[in-house]
């Protein structure tokens, strides 16, 4: 089968090849091919011309489009250049505006800085002026209730309010109450029996009862009592000697004044705080102008009395050293316009001694009872006193006054109000406690805890809002009360210790009254003699308060 198939195929192909050679030999095929070629040539030529025309059109269109885009690009370039120029102008204008804005900003910042500085300066000045105002108001409002100023120096005296409830009854003696009548005196003249009235004499119906009404008329009079001594003079013709009888003691000059006159003038001048001139004038008026004592004699009475009573004062000095508690304080004095000081030491049993000193501090304490004292000293916050004595109690009356000042000038703080109430409560509790007193009680411990808690409150308040520069009294008081806790609360643990130093302050008022009357003393010795005399008068009143004049008269002799 394969061989037959190949033969047939070859035969077919041979016939086809022979036919094709015949056509080629005759030229028919060439002519067909040429016609076909011409036909294809013309077709392709037509296509070429058509394509060339399309290419030409496309070239024209490309040139047109190119020209158009060139024109568009030129327009865009011109527009871009215009926009760029405009943007450059705007940028330049913006730069100018930015520079102007920066300048305005810098000017505004400078102005703000100036205003801030001005504000800070104004705020600082305002704070300073407010501090000065606070300080001035604190100084103006200082009185005996919130400072150490005595009540006598208060300019605007407040009316003392009466806290007692009105009972609706009339003042004076009340029905059913035993009255306090005047004390009757021993008669110095024969008793005068008044005759009966005329109606009793005329009417026999009146009968005499056993009742007698007694009324006295008391009066005083000043009598000049003068004793005159005469002594004959004897002459010895041989020796020329002249002698006479000896006069009694104290009779030296032609006119001598005994102890009663000296005591009268001394007490007027030193105890009643009248001037020498007024004392002389008063004595002269009482005697009808017969006695006109010289100023020199009156001024020497303090020195004479002080020298004659020195042993009694030394004895009192020694007794005061044995007292378990002692008050001490100091006040200013004036000597020829210069400052000096007066110290006072007093014991609870009533003994007191005054000391005049030229300086304060340790030199002032030297020579006083406080220098050698070994007990408990009660005083205000004078650091000097902490170097003497065994223990110390600060005067809480001063603390209450300083707390009141802090309440008035620092109204936003709470610790001062709480501490003021606590101290008042502690003093009230202490005054109500009866003897014997148990020192370590739960109440005392509770008071101490409250005291420490209030101090902690004060610390937080001053940490949050510092104290004003012009008013630091409240802050200084807090620091003092924190540092000297024991010395503020010692009275709670010992019944013998008072809570205040009022005893010493009351005694110093006696000297201040004399200082106000004298204004200034001519010499320091005058102040010293006055202090010695005041000390002796207190000791004498402590022993015999009713016979002070007689005792002073005896001392003067």
Tab-separated table of C-alpha atoms in Angstrom, residues 168-412:
chain	number	residue	atom	x	y	z
A	168	UNK	CA	-35.039	94.378	134.857
A	169	UNK	CA	-34.349	95.474	138.463
A	170	UNK	CA	-33.317	98.949	139.459
A	171	UNK	CA	-29.650	99.545	140.296
A	172	UNK	CA	-28.613	99.685	143.935
A	173	UNK	CA	-29.672	97.683	146.981
A	174	UNK	CA	-32.370	95.092	146.437
A	175	UNK	CA	-35.249	94.352	148.811
A	176	UNK	CA	-34.411	91.546	151.224
A	177	UNK	CA	-30.632	91.948	150.862
A	178	UNK	CA	-28.510	93.086	153.753
A	179	UNK	CA	-27.077	96.478	152.938
A	180	UNK	CA	-23.437	97.538	153.200
A	181	UNK	CA	-23.661	100.618	155.411
A	182	UNK	CA	-20.851	102.992	156.263
A	183	UNK	CA	-18.551	101.990	159.087
A	184	UNK	CA	-19.161	103.950	162.281
A	185	UNK	CA	-16.202	105.614	163.965
A	186	UNK	CA	-15.237	106.128	167.613
A	187	UNK	CA	-16.443	109.565	168.812
A	188	UNK	CA	-13.659	112.080	169.415
A	189	UNK	CA	-15.968	114.564	171.181
A	190	UNK	CA	-18.619	114.191	173.951
A	191	UNK	CA	-21.842	112.675	172.672
A	192	UNK	CA	-24.508	115.303	171.956
A	193	UNK	CA	-27.996	114.330	173.071
A	194	UNK	CA	-30.570	116.170	171.007
A	195	UNK	CA	-33.506	117.699	172.955
A	196	UNK	CA	-36.978	116.313	172.267
A	197	UNK	CA	-39.189	118.169	169.793
A	198	UNK	CA	-41.648	120.801	171.103
A	199	UNK	CA	-44.668	118.637	170.282
A	200	UNK	CA	-43.344	115.952	172.623
A	201	UNK	CA	-42.968	118.499	175.435
A	202	UNK	CA	-46.431	119.882	174.916
A	203	UNK	CA	-48.253	116.565	174.549
A	204	UNK	CA	-48.044	114.233	177.531
A	205	UNK	CA	-49.279	111.347	175.438
A	206	UNK	CA	-45.732	110.833	174.104
A	207	UNK	CA	-43.790	108.290	176.137
A	208	UNK	CA	-40.044	107.629	175.908
A	209	UNK	CA	-39.104	104.291	174.363
A	210	UNK	CA	-35.928	102.263	174.861
A	211	UNK	CA	-34.839	102.887	171.279
A	212	UNK	CA	-32.217	105.531	170.436
A	213	UNK	CA	-31.303	106.555	166.903
A	214	UNK	CA	-27.594	107.151	166.513
A	215	UNK	CA	-26.140	109.124	163.591
A	216	UNK	CA	-22.573	110.377	163.175
A	217	UNK	CA	-21.079	113.358	161.409
A	218	UNK	CA	-17.496	112.546	160.417
A	219	UNK	CA	-15.047	115.257	159.411
A	220	UNK	CA	-11.303	115.707	159.198
A	221	UNK	CA	-9.124	118.703	159.831
A	222	UNK	CA	-5.475	119.469	159.378
A	223	UNK	CA	-3.841	120.805	162.533
A	224	UNK	CA	-0.388	122.229	162.636
A	225	UNK	CA	1.263	120.616	165.639
A	226	UNK	CA	4.370	122.497	166.647
A	227	UNK	CA	6.644	121.842	169.608
A	228	UNK	CA	9.117	124.532	170.471
A	229	UNK	CA	12.218	123.792	172.553
A	230	UNK	CA	14.056	126.448	174.596
A	231	UNK	CA	17.567	125.857	175.914
A	232	UNK	CA	19.302	128.473	178.086
A	233	UNK	CA	22.866	129.207	177.165
A	234	UNK	CA	25.455	129.209	179.944
A	235	UNK	CA	28.733	131.103	179.786
A	236	UNK	CA	31.901	130.090	181.674
A	237	UNK	CA	33.685	133.285	182.686
A	238	UNK	CA	36.968	131.471	183.280
A	239	UNK	CA	37.220	129.395	180.104
A	240	UNK	CA	34.872	131.405	177.856
A	241	UNK	CA	32.936	128.237	177.047
A	242	UNK	CA	29.276	128.429	176.193
A	243	UNK	CA	26.978	125.416	176.760
A	244	UNK	CA	23.281	124.615	176.576
A	245	UNK	CA	21.024	121.618	177.082
A	246	UNK	CA	21.031	118.977	174.332
A	247	UNK	CA	18.073	119.082	171.970
A	248	UNK	CA	16.118	115.855	171.165
A	249	UNK	CA	17.128	113.704	168.197
A	250	UNK	CA	16.024	115.209	164.898
A	251	UNK	CA	15.962	118.763	166.264
A	252	UNK	CA	19.004	120.216	164.522
A	253	UNK	CA	17.959	123.253	162.514
A	254	UNK	CA	15.998	126.242	163.695
A	255	UNK	CA	12.889	124.725	162.093
A	256	UNK	CA	12.664	120.933	161.730
A	257	UNK	CA	9.960	118.765	160.228
A	258	UNK	CA	9.138	115.420	161.815
A	259	UNK	CA	8.312	112.123	160.126
A	260	UNK	CA	4.611	112.885	159.633
A	261	UNK	CA	5.253	115.847	157.325
A	262	UNK	CA	7.955	113.966	155.464
A	263	UNK	CA	5.746	110.884	155.129
A	264	UNK	CA	2.846	113.014	153.897
A	265	UNK	CA	4.928	114.661	151.174
A	266	UNK	CA	6.744	111.437	150.320
A	267	UNK	CA	3.522	109.455	149.805
A	268	UNK	CA	1.932	112.246	147.796
A	269	UNK	CA	4.912	112.509	145.489
A	270	UNK	CA	5.907	108.855	145.114
A	271	UNK	CA	2.795	106.833	145.871
A	272	UNK	CA	0.038	109.162	144.666
A	273	UNK	CA	2.184	110.333	141.706
A	274	UNK	CA	1.644	114.057	142.262
A	275	UNK	CA	4.324	116.531	141.308
A	276	UNK	CA	6.574	118.173	143.885
A	277	UNK	CA	4.924	121.546	143.299
A	278	UNK	CA	1.408	120.162	143.735
A	279	UNK	CA	2.437	118.290	146.891
A	280	UNK	CA	3.935	121.482	148.386
A	281	UNK	CA	0.918	123.542	147.355
A	282	UNK	CA	-1.528	120.997	148.816
A	283	UNK	CA	0.276	120.959	152.176
A	284	UNK	CA	0.418	124.739	152.174
A	285	UNK	CA	-3.331	124.958	151.489
A	286	UNK	CA	-4.107	122.489	154.271
A	287	UNK	CA	-2.136	124.541	156.807
A	288	UNK	CA	-3.488	127.889	155.708
A	289	UNK	CA	-0.218	128.852	154.041
A	290	UNK	CA	1.855	128.328	157.185
A	291	UNK	CA	3.997	125.475	155.787
A	292	UNK	CA	5.923	126.145	152.577
A	293	UNK	CA	8.324	123.259	152.153
A	294	UNK	CA	11.216	123.715	149.708
A	295	UNK	CA	11.523	121.632	146.536
A	296	UNK	CA	14.952	120.446	147.573
A	297	UNK	CA	13.644	118.878	150.742
A	298	UNK	CA	10.838	117.027	148.923
A	299	UNK	CA	13.197	115.771	146.205
A	300	UNK	CA	15.565	114.312	148.827
A	301	UNK	CA	12.868	112.280	150.565
A	302	UNK	CA	13.148	109.341	148.114
A	303	UNK	CA	16.886	109.004	148.714
A	304	UNK	CA	16.470	109.202	152.494
A	305	UNK	CA	13.669	106.626	152.536
A	306	UNK	CA	15.591	104.270	150.217
A	307	UNK	CA	18.739	104.340	152.347
A	308	UNK	CA	16.841	103.743	155.591
A	309	UNK	CA	14.917	100.711	154.225
A	310	UNK	CA	17.780	98.839	152.551
A	311	UNK	CA	17.846	95.968	155.118
A	312	UNK	CA	14.154	95.194	154.568
A	313	UNK	CA	14.668	95.020	150.800
A	314	UNK	CA	17.656	92.703	151.186
A	315	UNK	CA	15.557	90.394	153.345
A	316	UNK	CA	12.786	90.391	150.727
A	317	UNK	CA	15.417	89.663	148.014
A	318	UNK	CA	16.528	86.564	149.901
A	319	UNK	CA	12.933	85.399	150.462
A	320	UNK	CA	12.055	85.767	146.776
A	321	UNK	CA	14.929	83.498	145.776
A	322	UNK	CA	13.174	80.666	147.647
A	323	UNK	CA	9.862	81.082	145.816
A	324	UNK	CA	9.103	78.244	143.325
A	325	UNK	CA	7.597	80.687	140.802
A	326	UNK	CA	8.481	84.294	140.043
A	327	UNK	CA	7.175	86.931	137.630
A	328	UNK	CA	9.550	89.298	135.851
A	329	UNK	CA	9.149	92.029	133.270
A	330	UNK	CA	10.747	95.219	131.990
A	331	UNK	CA	9.566	98.636	130.807
A	332	UNK	CA	11.106	101.790	129.397
A	333	UNK	CA	12.070	104.833	131.459
A	334	UNK	CA	13.340	108.318	130.570
A	335	UNK	CA	16.349	110.091	132.000
A	336	UNK	CA	17.022	113.555	130.525
A	337	UNK	CA	15.498	112.422	127.223
A	338	UNK	CA	17.589	109.222	127.125
A	339	UNK	CA	16.213	105.722	127.456
A	340	UNK	CA	16.773	103.522	130.458
A	341	UNK	CA	14.833	100.601	131.880
A	342	UNK	CA	12.973	99.457	134.974
A	343	UNK	CA	12.811	95.750	135.846
A	344	UNK	CA	10.368	94.209	138.281
A	345	UNK	CA	10.486	90.815	140.010
A	346	UNK	CA	7.420	89.574	141.876
A	347	UNK	CA	6.379	86.375	143.606
A	348	UNK	CA	2.831	84.995	143.892
A	349	UNK	CA	2.759	85.765	147.647
A	350	UNK	CA	2.869	89.515	146.909
A	351	UNK	CA	6.540	90.412	147.341
A	352	UNK	CA	7.988	92.614	144.615
A	353	UNK	CA	11.184	94.533	143.921
A	354	UNK	CA	11.876	97.187	141.296
A	355	UNK	CA	15.306	97.707	139.725
A	356	UNK	CA	16.487	100.654	137.616
A	357	UNK	CA	18.960	99.805	134.854
A	358	UNK	CA	20.753	101.860	132.212
A	359	UNK	CA	20.727	99.037	129.653
A	360	UNK	CA	18.575	96.103	128.710
A	361	UNK	CA	19.584	92.463	128.193
A	362	UNK	CA	22.025	90.665	130.445
A	363	UNK	CA	23.379	93.933	131.844
A	364	UNK	CA	19.839	94.844	132.859
A	365	UNK	CA	19.169	91.494	134.552
A	366	UNK	CA	22.448	91.699	136.459
A	367	UNK	CA	21.780	92.549	140.097
A	368	UNK	CA	18.069	91.664	139.962
A	369	UNK	CA	16.446	88.686	141.653
A	370	UNK	CA	16.210	86.941	138.268
A	371	UNK	CA	20.016	86.737	137.991
A	372	UNK	CA	20.357	84.300	140.917
A	373	UNK	CA	16.897	82.727	140.699
A	374	UNK	CA	16.690	78.943	140.246
A	375	UNK	CA	12.918	78.443	140.008
A	376	UNK	CA	10.306	78.906	137.276
A	377	UNK	CA	10.215	82.334	135.608
A	378	UNK	CA	6.996	83.724	134.142
A	379	UNK	CA	7.675	86.421	131.536
A	380	UNK	CA	6.848	87.666	128.080
A	381	UNK	CA	8.910	86.552	125.080
A	382	UNK	CA	12.178	88.240	126.073
A	383	UNK	CA	14.941	85.829	125.022
A	384	UNK	CA	17.239	87.213	127.719
A	385	UNK	CA	15.130	85.658	130.490
A	386	UNK	CA	15.639	82.160	129.000
A	387	UNK	CA	19.222	82.263	130.265
A	388	UNK	CA	18.044	82.442	133.881
A	389	UNK	CA	15.876	80.244	136.074
A	390	UNK	CA	15.238	76.530	135.851
A	391	UNK	CA	12.165	76.635	133.603
A	392	UNK	CA	9.971	79.217	131.893
A	393	UNK	CA	6.308	79.998	131.247
A	394	UNK	CA	5.446	82.561	128.569
A	395	UNK	CA	2.687	85.071	129.223
A	396	UNK	CA	-0.380	83.867	127.298
A	397	UNK	CA	-2.064	87.251	127.660
A	398	UNK	CA	0.539	88.594	125.236
A	399	UNK	CA	-0.033	85.625	122.914
A	400	UNK	CA	-3.792	86.257	122.881
A	401	UNK	CA	-3.215	89.900	121.964
A	402	UNK	CA	-0.815	88.958	119.157
A	403	UNK	CA	-3.266	86.345	117.876
A	404	UNK	CA	-6.018	88.956	117.792
A	405	UNK	CA	-3.729	91.210	115.755
A	406	UNK	CA	-3.101	88.314	113.355
A	407	UNK	CA	-6.870	87.668	113.081
A	408	UNK	CA	-7.490	91.326	112.207
A	409	UNK	CA	-4.663	91.605	109.660
A	410	UNK	CA	-4.723	88.054	108.237
A	411	UNK	CA	-8.458	87.316	107.995
A	412	UNK	CA	-7.994	84.547	105.386
